[in-house]
Coordinates of C-alpha atoms in Angstrom, one line a residue:
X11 CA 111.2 110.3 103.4
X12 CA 111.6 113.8 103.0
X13 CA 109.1 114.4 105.8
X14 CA 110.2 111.7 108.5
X15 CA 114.2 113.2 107.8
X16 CA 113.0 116.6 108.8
X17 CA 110.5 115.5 111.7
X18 CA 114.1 113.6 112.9
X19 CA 116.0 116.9 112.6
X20 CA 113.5 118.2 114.4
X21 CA 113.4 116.2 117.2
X22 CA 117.4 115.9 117.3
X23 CA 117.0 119.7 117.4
X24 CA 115.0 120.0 120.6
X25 CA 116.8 117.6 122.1
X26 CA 120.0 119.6 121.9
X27 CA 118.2 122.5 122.9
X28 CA 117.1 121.1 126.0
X29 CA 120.3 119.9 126.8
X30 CA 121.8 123.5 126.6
X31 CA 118.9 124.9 128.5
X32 CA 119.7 122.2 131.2
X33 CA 123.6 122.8 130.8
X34 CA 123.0 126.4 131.4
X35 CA 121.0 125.9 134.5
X36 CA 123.6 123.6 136.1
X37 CA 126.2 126.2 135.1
X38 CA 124.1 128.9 136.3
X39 CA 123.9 126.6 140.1
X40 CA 127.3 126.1 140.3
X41 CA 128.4 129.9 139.8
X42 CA 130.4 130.4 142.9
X43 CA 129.1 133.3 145.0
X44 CA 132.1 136.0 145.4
X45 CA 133.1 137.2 148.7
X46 CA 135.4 139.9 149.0
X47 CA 137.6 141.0 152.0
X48 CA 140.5 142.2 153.5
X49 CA 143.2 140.1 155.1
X50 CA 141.5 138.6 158.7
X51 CA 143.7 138.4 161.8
X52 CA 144.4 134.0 162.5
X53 CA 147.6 132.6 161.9
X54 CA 146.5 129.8 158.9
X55 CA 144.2 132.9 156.9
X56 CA 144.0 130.3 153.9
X57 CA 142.5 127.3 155.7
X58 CA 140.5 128.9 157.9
X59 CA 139.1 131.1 154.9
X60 CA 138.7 127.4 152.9
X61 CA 136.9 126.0 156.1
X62 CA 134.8 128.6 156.2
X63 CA 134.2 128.9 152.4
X64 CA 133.1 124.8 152.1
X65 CA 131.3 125.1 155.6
X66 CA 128.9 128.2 154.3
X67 CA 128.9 127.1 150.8
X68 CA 126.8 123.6 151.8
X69 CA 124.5 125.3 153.8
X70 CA 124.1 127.7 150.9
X71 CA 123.7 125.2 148.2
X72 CA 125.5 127.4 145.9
X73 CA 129.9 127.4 145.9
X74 CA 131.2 130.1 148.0
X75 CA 134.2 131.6 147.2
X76 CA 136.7 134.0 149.5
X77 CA 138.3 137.6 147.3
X78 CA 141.4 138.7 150.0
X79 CA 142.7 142.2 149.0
X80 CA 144.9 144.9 150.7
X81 CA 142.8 147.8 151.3
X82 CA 138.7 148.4 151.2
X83 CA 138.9 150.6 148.0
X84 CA 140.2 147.7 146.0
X85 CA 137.4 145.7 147.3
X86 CA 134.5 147.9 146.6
X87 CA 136.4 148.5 143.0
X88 CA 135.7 144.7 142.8
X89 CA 132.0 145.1 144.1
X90 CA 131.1 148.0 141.9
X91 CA 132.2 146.1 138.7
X92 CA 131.1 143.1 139.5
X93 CA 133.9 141.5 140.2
X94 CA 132.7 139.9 143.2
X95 CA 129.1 139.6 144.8
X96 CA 129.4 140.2 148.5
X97 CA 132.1 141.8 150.6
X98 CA 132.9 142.6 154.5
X99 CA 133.8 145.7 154.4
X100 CA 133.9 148.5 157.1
X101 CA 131.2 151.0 158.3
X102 CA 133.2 154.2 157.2
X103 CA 132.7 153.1 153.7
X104 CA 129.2 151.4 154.1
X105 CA 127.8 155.6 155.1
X106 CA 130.0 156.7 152.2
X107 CA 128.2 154.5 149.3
X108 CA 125.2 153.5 151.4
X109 CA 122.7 154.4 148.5
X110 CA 124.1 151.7 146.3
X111 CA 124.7 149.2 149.4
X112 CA 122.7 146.6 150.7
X113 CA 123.2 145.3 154.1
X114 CA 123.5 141.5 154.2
X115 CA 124.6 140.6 158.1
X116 CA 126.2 142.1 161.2
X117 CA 128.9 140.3 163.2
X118 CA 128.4 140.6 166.8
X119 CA 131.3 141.0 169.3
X120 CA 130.6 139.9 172.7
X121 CA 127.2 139.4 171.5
X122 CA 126.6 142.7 170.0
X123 CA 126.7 144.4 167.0
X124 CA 129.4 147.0 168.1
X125 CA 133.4 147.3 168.3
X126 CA 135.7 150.5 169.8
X127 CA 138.8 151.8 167.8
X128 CA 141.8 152.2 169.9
X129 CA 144.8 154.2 170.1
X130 CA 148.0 151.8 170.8
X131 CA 151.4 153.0 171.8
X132 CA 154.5 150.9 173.2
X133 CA 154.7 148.9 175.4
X134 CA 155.7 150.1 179.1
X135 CA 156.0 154.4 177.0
X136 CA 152.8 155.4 178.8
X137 CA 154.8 158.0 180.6
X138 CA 156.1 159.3 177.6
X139 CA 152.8 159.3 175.7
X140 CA 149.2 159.0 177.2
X141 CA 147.0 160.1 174.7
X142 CA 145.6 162.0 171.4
X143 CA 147.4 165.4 173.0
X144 CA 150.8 164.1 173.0
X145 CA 150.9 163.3 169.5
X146 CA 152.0 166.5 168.1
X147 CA 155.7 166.0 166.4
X148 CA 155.2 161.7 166.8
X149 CA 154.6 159.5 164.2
X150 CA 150.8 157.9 164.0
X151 CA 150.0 154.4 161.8
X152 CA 146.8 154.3 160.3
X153 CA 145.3 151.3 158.9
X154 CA 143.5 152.3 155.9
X155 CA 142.1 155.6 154.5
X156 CA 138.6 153.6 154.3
X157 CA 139.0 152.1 157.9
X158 CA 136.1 154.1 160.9
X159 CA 138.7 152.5 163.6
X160 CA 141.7 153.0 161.8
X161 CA 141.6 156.2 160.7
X162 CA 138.5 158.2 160.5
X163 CA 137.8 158.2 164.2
X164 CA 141.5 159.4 164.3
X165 CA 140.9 162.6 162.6
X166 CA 138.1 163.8 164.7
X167 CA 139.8 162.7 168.1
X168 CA 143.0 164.9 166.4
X169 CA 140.6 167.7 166.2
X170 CA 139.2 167.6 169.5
X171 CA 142.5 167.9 171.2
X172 CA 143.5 170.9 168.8
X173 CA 145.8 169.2 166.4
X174 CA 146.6 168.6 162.5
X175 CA 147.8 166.2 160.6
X176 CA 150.6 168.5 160.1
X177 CA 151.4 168.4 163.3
X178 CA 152.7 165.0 163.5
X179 CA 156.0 164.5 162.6
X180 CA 154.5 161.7 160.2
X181 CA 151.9 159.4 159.7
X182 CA 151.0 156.7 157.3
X183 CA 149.1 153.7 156.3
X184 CA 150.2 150.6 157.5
X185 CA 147.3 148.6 155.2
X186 CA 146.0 146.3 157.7
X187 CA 145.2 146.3 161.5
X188 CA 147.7 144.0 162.1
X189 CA 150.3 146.1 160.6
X190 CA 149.6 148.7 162.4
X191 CA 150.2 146.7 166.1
X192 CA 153.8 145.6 164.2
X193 CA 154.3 149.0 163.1
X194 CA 154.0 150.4 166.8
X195 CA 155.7 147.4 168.6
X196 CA 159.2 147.5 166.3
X197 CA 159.3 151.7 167.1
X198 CA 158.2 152.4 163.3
X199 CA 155.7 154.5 164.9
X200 CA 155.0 155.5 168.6
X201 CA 151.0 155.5 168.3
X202 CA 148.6 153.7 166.2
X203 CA 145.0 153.6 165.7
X204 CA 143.8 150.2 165.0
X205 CA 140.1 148.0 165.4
X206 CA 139.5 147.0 169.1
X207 CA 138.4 144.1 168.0
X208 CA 141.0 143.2 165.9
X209 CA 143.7 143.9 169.0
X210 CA 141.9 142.2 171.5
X211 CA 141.3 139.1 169.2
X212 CA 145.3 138.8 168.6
X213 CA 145.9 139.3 172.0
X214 CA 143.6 136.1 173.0
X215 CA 145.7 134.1 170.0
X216 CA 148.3 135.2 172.0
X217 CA 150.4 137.0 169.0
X218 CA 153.8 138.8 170.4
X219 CA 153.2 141.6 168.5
X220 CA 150.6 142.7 170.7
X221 CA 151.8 141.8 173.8
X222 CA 154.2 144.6 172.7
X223 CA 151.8 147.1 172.8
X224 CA 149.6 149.4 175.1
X225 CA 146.1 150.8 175.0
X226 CA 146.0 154.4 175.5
X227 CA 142.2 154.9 174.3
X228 CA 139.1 153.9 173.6
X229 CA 136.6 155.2 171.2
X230 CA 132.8 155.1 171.7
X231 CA 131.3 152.0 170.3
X232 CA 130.2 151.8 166.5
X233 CA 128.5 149.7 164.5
X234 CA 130.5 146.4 163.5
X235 CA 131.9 146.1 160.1
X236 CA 129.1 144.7 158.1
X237 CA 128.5 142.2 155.4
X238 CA 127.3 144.0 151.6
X239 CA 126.5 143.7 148.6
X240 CA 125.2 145.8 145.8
X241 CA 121.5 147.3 146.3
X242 CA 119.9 146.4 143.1
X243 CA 121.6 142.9 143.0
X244 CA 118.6 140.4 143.2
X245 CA 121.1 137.5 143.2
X246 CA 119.1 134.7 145.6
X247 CA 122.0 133.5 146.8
X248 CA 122.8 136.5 148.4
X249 CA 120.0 136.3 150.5
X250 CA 120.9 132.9 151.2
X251 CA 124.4 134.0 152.6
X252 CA 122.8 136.2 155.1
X253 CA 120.9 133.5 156.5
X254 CA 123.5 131.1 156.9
X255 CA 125.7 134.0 158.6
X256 CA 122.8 134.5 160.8
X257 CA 122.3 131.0 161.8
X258 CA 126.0 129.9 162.2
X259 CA 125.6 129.7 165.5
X260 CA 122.7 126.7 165.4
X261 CA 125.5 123.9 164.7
X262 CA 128.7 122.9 166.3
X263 CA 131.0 123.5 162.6
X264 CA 129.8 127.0 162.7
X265 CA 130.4 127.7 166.2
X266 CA 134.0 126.6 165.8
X267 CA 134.1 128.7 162.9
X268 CA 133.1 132.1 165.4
X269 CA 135.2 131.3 167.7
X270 CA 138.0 131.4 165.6
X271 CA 136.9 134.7 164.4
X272 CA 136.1 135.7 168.0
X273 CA 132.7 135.8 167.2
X274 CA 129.7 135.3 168.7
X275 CA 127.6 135.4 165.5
X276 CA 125.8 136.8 162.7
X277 CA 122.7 139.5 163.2
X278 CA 120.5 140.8 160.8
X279 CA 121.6 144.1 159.9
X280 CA 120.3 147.3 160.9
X281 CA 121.3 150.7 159.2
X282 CA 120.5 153.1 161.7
X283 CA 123.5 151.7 163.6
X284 CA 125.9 153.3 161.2
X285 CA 124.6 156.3 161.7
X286 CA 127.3 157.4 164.7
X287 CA 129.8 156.9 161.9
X288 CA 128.0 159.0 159.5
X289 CA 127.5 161.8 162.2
X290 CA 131.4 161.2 162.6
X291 CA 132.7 161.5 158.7
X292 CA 130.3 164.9 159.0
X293 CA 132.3 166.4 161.9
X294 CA 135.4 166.3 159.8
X295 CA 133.9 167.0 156.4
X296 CA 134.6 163.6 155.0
X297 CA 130.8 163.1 154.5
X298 CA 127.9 165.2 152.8
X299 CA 124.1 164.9 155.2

C-alpha cells in the first residue's frame, strides 16, 4: 500500500513537473519582444505604432511590443538594463557605444540606406539669414544632444564657419525633430537643425508647421538611423525582427506600413556606413578613435 501511495506521489509529481516545464515554455514564447524609440513623425503615432506592432509581431511569431520615450539617452538607459530588447536609435549614438551594439536593420530612404541633416529657418527670412555664418547672436534649436542630424553635424558646421556656441544668442533642445520645425515656424528660434528625412516626410503629410519653414542647408549624407540591440544578447527573436524588417517590403500590409513611414524598406545593416559619423564626433572631440 505503502509502495503503490508513493509510486502515485511519484507520478502526480512528474506530472506537475511537466506541466511547469511546459508552462514555462509557453511563458517563455509569449514574452513580448521590447522595442524602444523615440516619438515618430504621423499624425495617429499610437495606431500606427499598434499596426505596426501586431503586423511584425505575426510574422515574428513572438508579441512585439513599441517603448516611446523623449530623448535617445532614456532609450539606451532602457537598452543597457534591459529594459527593453531592441531600439531605433540614431547613428551618433550607435559610434558612441558601438562595442556593446549590435546592428539589427537599416531603413532605407529613397531606397538607400542614407538621410541629410538640415538647417531650417523661416519661412520667406532667407534674406535675413542664409546659412551657418549668420548665426552668430540668433537663437539655434537642436533636437537632441544624441541626435547626428540634430545636433552633432551642427557643431562641426559651427566650426567650420568660425563660430561658438557662445556666440549664439541662445540655443536649446527642442526634444524631437518635430519640435524643432514648430520651434522655428512660431519665431522661438530663427534656425534649426533637424533630420532631412523627418522634414521632408512632414512636408509630404502635408503638416503646416513645415510649410512654415525654409531649407537653408544640406549636410552630406549619413548612414540612416539604425535598428539595435545589445551585442551579447543571443535573444532569437531578435534575429527574427531583422528579418521581418528586411522583408516588409514582400507583402502589401508591410508596404503600407513604409509608406507611412516614408520608407522604402529595411536593409541589412552595415557598420562601415557609420563611420562618416564617427569621423564627424572626432572632428569636434565628441568621440575617442
Amino acid at each position: 500500500m505503502q509502495r503503490r501511495t508513493l509510486l502515485e506521489f511519484g507520478a502526480t509529481w512528474s506530472l506537475l513537473q511537466a506541466s511547469a516545464q511546459a508552462q514555462d515554455r509557453k511563458d517563455e514564447r509569449a514574452a513580448p519582444l521590447r522595442v524602444g524609440l523615440t516619438a515618430v513623425i504621423l499624425a495617429d503615432q499610437a495606431a500606427f505604432l499598434t499596426r505596426w506592432s501586431n503586423y511584425l509581431g505575426s510574422r515574428m511569431g513572438v508579441p512585439l511590443v513599441f517603448v516611446a520615450r523623449e530623448s535617445y539617452q532614456n532609450i539606451l538607459d532602457l537598452l543597457f538594463t534591459d529594459q527593453i530588447d531592441a531600439a531605433w536609435i540614431c547613428g551618433y549614438p550607435f559610434v558612441l557605444h558601438q562595442s556593446r551594439l549590435q546592428l539589427l536593420a537599416t531603413p532605407l530612404f529613397h531606397d538607400k540606406p542614407f538621410y541629410q541633416s538640415y538647417l531650417i529657418g523661416q519661412q520667406g527670412k532667407r534674406s535675413l539669414l542664409s546659412g551657418w555664418s549668420d548665426l552668430k547672436n540668433q537663437v539655434l534649436a537642436y533636437s537632441d544632444p544624441l541626435s547626428n542630424s540634430g545636433w552633432l553635424v551642427a557643431q562641426a558646421q559651427l566650426r567650420a564657419v568660425g563660430l561658438t556656441p557662445r556666440d549664439l544668442r541662445r540655443s536649446f533642445f527642442a526634444h524631437g525633430h518635430r519640435n524643432v520645425a514648430e520651434a522655428v515656424a512660431s519665431g522661438l528660434a530663427q534656425a534649426g537643425c533637424i533630420d532631412g528625412y523627418v522634414w521632408e516626410t512632414m512636408q509630404l503629410q502635408k503638416m503646416a508647421v513645415v510649410e512654415q519653414t525654409d531649407v537653408l542647408w544640406r549636410s552630406d549624407w549619413y548612414a540612416f538611423p539604425p535598428m539595435v540591440a545589445k551585442r551579447n544578447d543571443n535573444n532569437p527573436a531578435l534575429r527574427t525582427l531583422g528579418d521581418a524588417l528586411q522583408t516588409m517590403t514582400t507583402d502589401a500590409q508591410g508596404a503600407s506600413l513604409l509608406r507611412a513611414l516614408n520608407l522604402t524598406g529595411f536593409a541589412k545593416p552595415d557598420a562601415a556606413l557609420f563611420e562618416p559619423i564617427k569621423a564627424l564626433a572626432a572632428s569636434v572631440n565628441m568621440i575617442r578613435t
